[in-house]
Amino acid sequence: MSENKDQKFVYDFTEGNRDLKDLLGGKGANLAEMTNLGLPVPPGFTITTEACKVYLASGEAPAALRDEVSAHLAALEAKMGKKLGQSDDPLLVSVRSGAKFSMPGMMDTVLNIGLSDESVVGLAAQAGNERFAWDSYRRLIQMFGKTVLGVEGELFEEALDEAKAAKKVTVDTDLDAADLKKLVTRFKKIVAKQAGREFPQDAREQLDLAVEAVFNSWNTDRAKLYRRQERIPSDLGTAVNICSMVFGNLGPDSGTGVAFTRDPASGHAGVYGDYLQNAQGEDVVAGIRNTVPLADLEAIDKTSYDQLMTIMTTLETHYKDLCDIEFTIERGQLWMLQTRVGKRTAGAAFRIATQLVDQGLIDEAEALQRVNGAQLAQLMFPRFDEGATTTLLGRGIAASPGAAVGKAVFDSYTAVKWSRSGEKVILIRRETNPDDLDGMIAAEGILTSRGGKTSHAAVVARGMGKTCVCGAEDLEVDTKRRRMTVGGAVIEEGDVVSIDGSTGKVYLGEVPVVPSPVVEYFEGRMHAGADDADELVAAVHRIMAYADRVRRLRVRANADNAEDALRARRFGAQGIGLCRTEHMFLGERRELVEHLILADTDKEREEALSALLPLQKKDFVELFEAMDGLPVTVRLLDPPLHEFLPDITELSVRVALAEARKDANENDLRLLQAVHKLHEQNPMLGLRGVRLGLVIPGLFAMQVRAIAEAAAERKNAKGDPRAEIMVPLVGTVQELEIVREEADAVIAEVEAATGTSLKLTIGTMIELPRAALTAGQIAEAAQFFSFGTNDLTQTVWGFSRDDVEASFFTAYLEKGIFGVSPFETIDKDGVGSLVRSAVQAGRATRPDLKLGVCGEHGGDPESVHFFHEVGLDYVSCSPFRIPVARLEAGRAAAEAKGSDSR
Ligand code: PEP
Ligand code: MG
């Protein structure tokens, strides 16, 4: 990271705006935006992510940073009429991290920077409140000790608990100035002992160390884990916000709170948030003391409440979206400390998007950008069966929807351990903190006994799309003894519980689950316009209609039987993009395939093929009927033949045992020979795909005949079959030419015999690098291409897909070699670039070449955007992913239109 001489590393809040998130981080950009909107934001400035990047690359802050901070600090001091740490009347500041994306796991906040043994006295005098000053000082030492100097946070908590116990009180507000003074001495000793240095008394040193700690917090293990999970690039760095302090802990006329401009779970308008009197910000989010609902603020301080409501309306109208905010009231004066477009549940995202369209705040194209395929997928999860008999244990706040069932575990370590061995677990805690992140990831759901909708557990679970019930106060969680008690019942570690993140209910045992209403809607069992259709279904219906209206990509299904095809059709499939015929060779038919493989003479082979023909034909008739009027791409046999034969070891043992008994079976012996002959070191690169068709006489011809005869039968039954024949694993045009010649002849024969004109097309998969590189030539013989991005990824990377995910992908993900498996999201730079050039070359040869994709990537949101961009005609994916692909195809088109017109 090189430094540019004129680069500016510090921006005053008045200099930024919300579009500068890359540079100022989300928090900094929004503080600037609110400042410019004229909202009451305490003055301050932001150190850019660029400064952080220099620090992370070189281990030192940019040379110019110190002077720039000095200049901005001087300006802030002039504005506030006091100096940082000044002994008689100190200016105090908060230091907060703020990356482009909100990231739990990074250092959050250090408040009250500027307090020292001297200035605490000045602050007490200025505020006329000694208790407040010492409380602020002990908070500084605690937060600074923990996050900047790396002291174990528990040590401070324990000292605080002891101070409360000594005084026989339960809440910290009952400690007076003298108690807090003693606590400060104790805290300082903890710091000196644990950090090996005194707590710094110099205000500027405090500030500089805190800034450096924020930079370093970008690379904590928790932050890295979160980034990997959320696919946040690891090189963005964080900004640092330095903001003059306002105090919510000055007495009962002060306080702090968090709020949403509308309900983040339903999207409904209303007053949603928590308020805590006489407290500083972190107290609310940590769920340490019990908050009151925001609506109660009206009775506590009506002026501030009214002002807050007006500001929330201003923010929603300005951001045209749900916002969440943090605020503080200092002796009746309201201050805005943070805002951002708020996280929401998947269901609320759909509802809010349509509500905002109805309010005229956004248009349909924008509504599509407000939701995504991952959220839709989440809404398609099953829910608990309302008719089931259940044992209700208690009820908490419905913090993140879904139905989760699992064994109770009471710490993160066990959650991770058990889930690794295949157990489903529910992580139960009194409240969570960033240390619980890996346990939360490993768990099916999260249950806490404390904290509200804005507690750590709730916010993080919503972000992850994980089921969460929080603040279930009836539950007595005892993490040390690994159990919880509710009423008289005791739930031990390992007992099964079920939690409902949509209602907040907690049940003992396993509650059966039922399909989601969104799936019922897609299945056609619930109509969006019906009286009993819920609001969510209506919102999904509208958004899907927007997506279908704008999308260019068609969406097909990977399906190989009539049942899947019909479901796919109900879900909106516009055809079948991949019917894998290998499944039609299994089960009872395996024996026929064995005959084919073991055939010594043409006669034997022909007999085996003729036995398979009617069975194949019947499959196709059913499929064409299910997809009547829509294209059905049938792929000729692809997998290596040994897959249809018995396992080599099993068979060897069987033969050996039989020989020992002198009871050898002739057929088994022949089979074993065939298995040996067909055994390959690397079957994925062996005798499979088109190669099979070229060396097993009559195999592809039989399949083509079955397709053609099935199509003819459907035609004669007045159906509208639209079959497309697809040849797998082609690497060179010559292979395709030979298969095609044979296929054309068979089709012509069937047409003549049945008196029909079938209009079958013949194309190929592009799933080998050579096929992609010679796509221009291959297009001479292919009427369509379907990119087999599973095999293409495998062969471009040289990864055996059946082996690598289990063996070393975790290491690769951990080392950041890729952020996500290339088998999940298309590797745009490598595999994607071959797709792009093959599209161009193929179309150059044959302008009307039809182009699609049928690898797993066809249903992956990010990959769908890529396929839109490179100009494919369709994506094909498993039936359940079709709605997601439709939505993402719509989003891709709307996004492209938006950027064209900009
Ligand atoms: C592919 O390779 O992308 C593909 C769809 O084929 P299969 O997964 O059946 O090899
Ligand atoms: Mg393949």
PDB file of N, CA and C in Angstrom, residues 387-423:
ATOM      1  N   GLY A 387     -50.507 -27.579  14.380  1.00  0.00           N
ATOM      2  CA  GLY A 387     -51.404 -28.580  14.950  1.00  0.00           C
ATOM      3  C   GLY A 387     -50.703 -29.562  15.890  1.00  0.00           C
ATOM      4  N   ALA A 388     -49.387 -29.472  15.979  1.00  0.00           N
ATOM      5  CA  ALA A 388     -48.656 -30.481  16.771  1.00  0.00           C
ATOM      6  C   ALA A 388     -48.882 -30.270  18.267  1.00  0.00           C
ATOM      7  N   THR A 389     -48.844 -31.385  19.002  1.00  0.00           N
ATOM      8  CA  THR A 389     -48.927 -31.259  20.469  1.00  0.00           C
ATOM      9  C   THR A 389     -47.536 -30.876  20.947  1.00  0.00           C
ATOM     10  N   THR A 390     -47.496 -29.846  21.756  1.00  0.00           N
ATOM     11  CA  THR A 390     -46.176 -29.357  22.159  1.00  0.00           C
ATOM     12  C   THR A 390     -46.151 -29.093  23.664  1.00  0.00           C
ATOM     13  N   THR A 391     -44.951 -29.041  24.200  1.00  0.00           N
ATOM     14  CA  THR A 391     -44.783 -28.638  25.589  1.00  0.00           C
ATOM     15  C   THR A 391     -44.072 -27.296  25.580  1.00  0.00           C
ATOM     16  N   LEU A 392     -44.833 -26.271  25.858  1.00  0.00           N
ATOM     17  CA  LEU A 392     -44.260 -24.928  25.816  1.00  0.00           C
ATOM     18  C   LEU A 392     -43.422 -24.690  27.068  1.00  0.00           C
ATOM     19  N   LEU A 393     -42.181 -24.302  26.837  1.00  0.00           N
ATOM     20  CA  LEU A 393     -41.305 -24.039  27.985  1.00  0.00           C
ATOM     21  C   LEU A 393     -41.355 -22.571  28.386  1.00  0.00           C
ATOM     22  N   GLY A 394     -41.498 -21.729  27.393  1.00  0.00           N
ATOM     23  CA  GLY A 394     -41.499 -20.304  27.691  1.00  0.00           C
ATOM     24  C   GLY A 394     -41.589 -19.527  26.398  1.00  0.00           C
ATOM     25  N   ARG A 395     -41.504 -18.227  26.566  1.00  0.00           N
ATOM     26  CA  ARG A 395     -41.653 -17.397  25.394  1.00  0.00           C
ATOM     27  C   ARG A 395     -40.704 -16.210  25.501  1.00  0.00           C
ATOM     28  N   GLY A 396     -40.024 -15.938  24.401  1.00  0.00           N
ATOM     29  CA  GLY A 396     -39.137 -14.778  24.395  1.00  0.00           C
ATOM     30  C   GLY A 396     -39.502 -13.880  23.238  1.00  0.00           C
ATOM     31  N   ILE A 397     -38.539 -13.115  22.800  1.00  0.00           N
ATOM     32  CA  ILE A 397     -38.791 -12.197  21.701  1.00  0.00           C
ATOM     33  C   ILE A 397     -38.449 -12.897  20.386  1.00  0.00           C
ATOM     34  N   ALA A 398     -39.346 -12.775  19.416  1.00  0.00           N
ATOM     35  CA  ALA A 398     -39.115 -13.391  18.111  1.00  0.00           C
ATOM     36  C   ALA A 398     -38.092 -12.528  17.385  1.00  0.00           C
ATOM     37  N   ALA A 399     -36.836 -12.929  17.481  1.00  0.00           N
ATOM     38  CA  ALA A 399     -35.781 -12.033  17.011  1.00  0.00           C
ATOM     39  C   ALA A 399     -35.327 -12.324  15.589  1.00  0.00           C
ATOM     40  N   SER A 400     -35.401 -13.554  15.160  1.00  0.00           N
ATOM     41  CA  SER A 400     -34.999 -13.897  13.799  1.00  0.00           C
ATOM     42  C   SER A 400     -35.746 -15.177  13.411  1.00  0.00           C
ATOM     43  N   PRO A 401     -36.554 -15.132  12.341  1.00  0.00           N
ATOM     44  CA  PRO A 401     -37.529 -16.187  12.108  1.00  0.00           C
ATOM     45  C   PRO A 401     -36.940 -17.512  11.667  1.00  0.00           C
ATOM     46  N   GLY A 402     -37.801 -18.531  11.718  1.00  0.00           N
ATOM     47  CA  GLY A 402     -37.401 -19.868  11.329  1.00  0.00           C
ATOM     48  C   GLY A 402     -37.791 -20.837  12.421  1.00  0.00           C
ATOM     49  N   ALA A 403     -37.696 -22.119  12.112  1.00  0.00           N
ATOM     50  CA  ALA A 403     -38.012 -23.142  13.092  1.00  0.00           C
ATOM     51  C   ALA A 403     -36.754 -23.963  13.284  1.00  0.00           C
ATOM     52  N   ALA A 404     -36.226 -23.962  14.492  1.00  0.00           N
ATOM     53  CA  ALA A 404     -34.981 -24.694  14.716  1.00  0.00           C
ATOM     54  C   ALA A 404     -35.168 -25.717  15.817  1.00  0.00           C
ATOM     55  N   VAL A 405     -34.647 -26.913  15.557  1.00  0.00           N
ATOM     56  CA  VAL A 405     -34.725 -27.998  16.531  1.00  0.00           C
ATOM     57  C   VAL A 405     -33.308 -28.509  16.752  1.00  0.00           C
ATOM     58  N   GLY A 406     -32.952 -28.747  17.993  1.00  0.00           N
ATOM     59  CA  GLY A 406     -31.618 -29.290  18.228  1.00  0.00           C
ATOM     60  C   GLY A 406     -31.394 -29.577  19.687  1.00  0.00           C
ATOM     61  N   LYS A 407     -30.217 -30.130  19.967  1.00  0.00           N
ATOM     62  CA  LYS A 407     -29.874 -30.440  21.352  1.00  0.00           C
ATOM     63  C   LYS A 407     -29.367 -29.182  22.041  1.00  0.00           C
ATOM     64  N   ALA A 408     -29.798 -29.027  23.283  1.00  0.00           N
ATOM     65  CA  ALA A 408     -29.388 -27.844  24.035  1.00  0.00           C
ATOM     66  C   ALA A 408     -27.891 -27.893  24.339  1.00  0.00           C
ATOM     67  N   VAL A 409     -27.187 -26.808  23.998  1.00  0.00           N
ATOM     68  CA  VAL A 409     -25.798 -26.662  24.442  1.00  0.00           C
ATOM     69  C   VAL A 409     -25.666 -25.269  25.036  1.00  0.00           C
ATOM     70  N   PHE A 410     -24.753 -25.139  25.990  1.00  0.00           N
ATOM     71  CA  PHE A 410     -24.713 -23.883  26.738  1.00  0.00           C
ATOM     72  C   PHE A 410     -23.427 -23.094  26.546  1.00  0.00           C
ATOM     73  N   ASP A 411     -22.587 -23.560  25.652  1.00  0.00           N
ATOM     74  CA  ASP A 411     -21.405 -22.757  25.344  1.00  0.00           C
ATOM     75  C   ASP A 411     -21.008 -23.002  23.889  1.00  0.00           C
ATOM     76  N   SER A 412     -20.264 -22.039  23.366  1.00  0.00           N
ATOM     77  CA  SER A 412     -19.891 -22.050  21.962  1.00  0.00           C
ATOM     78  C   SER A 412     -19.025 -23.241  21.605  1.00  0.00           C
ATOM     79  N   TYR A 413     -18.110 -23.559  22.510  1.00  0.00           N
ATOM     80  CA  TYR A 413     -17.179 -24.642  22.239  1.00  0.00           C
ATOM     81  C   TYR A 413     -17.943 -25.948  21.967  1.00  0.00           C
ATOM     82  N   THR A 414     -18.903 -26.239  22.853  1.00  0.00           N
ATOM     83  CA  THR A 414     -19.676 -27.469  22.684  1.00  0.00           C
ATOM     84  C   THR A 414     -20.523 -27.396  21.407  1.00  0.00           C
ATOM     85  N   ALA A 415     -21.056 -26.219  21.137  1.00  0.00           N
ATOM     86  CA  ALA A 415     -21.868 -26.060  19.919  1.00  0.00           C
ATOM     87  C   ALA A 415     -21.048 -26.453  18.699  1.00  0.00           C
ATOM     88  N   VAL A 416     -19.825 -25.958  18.642  1.00  0.00           N
ATOM     89  CA  VAL A 416     -18.974 -26.237  17.481  1.00  0.00           C
ATOM     90  C   VAL A 416     -18.610 -27.720  17.454  1.00  0.00           C
ATOM     91  N   LYS A 417     -18.225 -28.235  18.630  1.00  0.00           N
ATOM     92  CA  LYS A 417     -17.786 -29.632  18.702  1.00  0.00           C
ATOM     93  C   LYS A 417     -18.918 -30.587  18.280  1.00  0.00           C
ATOM     94  N   TRP A 418     -20.070 -30.393  18.858  1.00  0.00           N
ATOM     95  CA  TRP A 418     -21.193 -31.291  18.543  1.00  0.00           C
ATOM     96  C   TRP A 418     -21.624 -31.167  17.095  1.00  0.00           C
ATOM     97  N   SER A 419     -21.646 -29.945  16.604  1.00  0.00           N
ATOM     98  CA  SER A 419     -22.135 -29.780  15.229  1.00  0.00           C
ATOM     99  C   SER A 419     -21.136 -30.404  14.251  1.00  0.00           C
ATOM    100  N   ARG A 420     -19.850 -30.372  14.612  1.00  0.00           N
ATOM    101  CA  ARG A 420     -18.856 -31.040  13.744  1.00  0.00           C
ATOM    102  C   ARG A 420     -19.111 -32.532  13.677  1.00  0.00           C
ATOM    103  N   SER A 421     -19.648 -33.094  14.768  1.00  0.00           N
ATOM    104  CA  SER A 421     -19.885 -34.537  14.685  1.00  0.00           C
ATOM    105  C   SER A 421     -21.318 -34.820  14.213  1.00  0.00           C
ATOM    106  N   GLY A 422     -21.903 -33.837  13.566  1.00  0.00           N
ATOM    107  CA  GLY A 422     -23.172 -34.066  12.886  1.00  0.00           C
ATOM    108  C   GLY A 422     -24.426 -33.812  13.710  1.00  0.00           C
ATOM    109  N   GLU A 423     -24.261 -33.351  14.957  1.00  0.00           N
ATOM    110  CA  GLU A 423     -25.442 -33.077  15.785  1.00  0.00           C
ATOM    111  C   GLU A 423     -26.034 -31.714  15.425  1.00  0.00           C
TER     112      GLU A 423
END
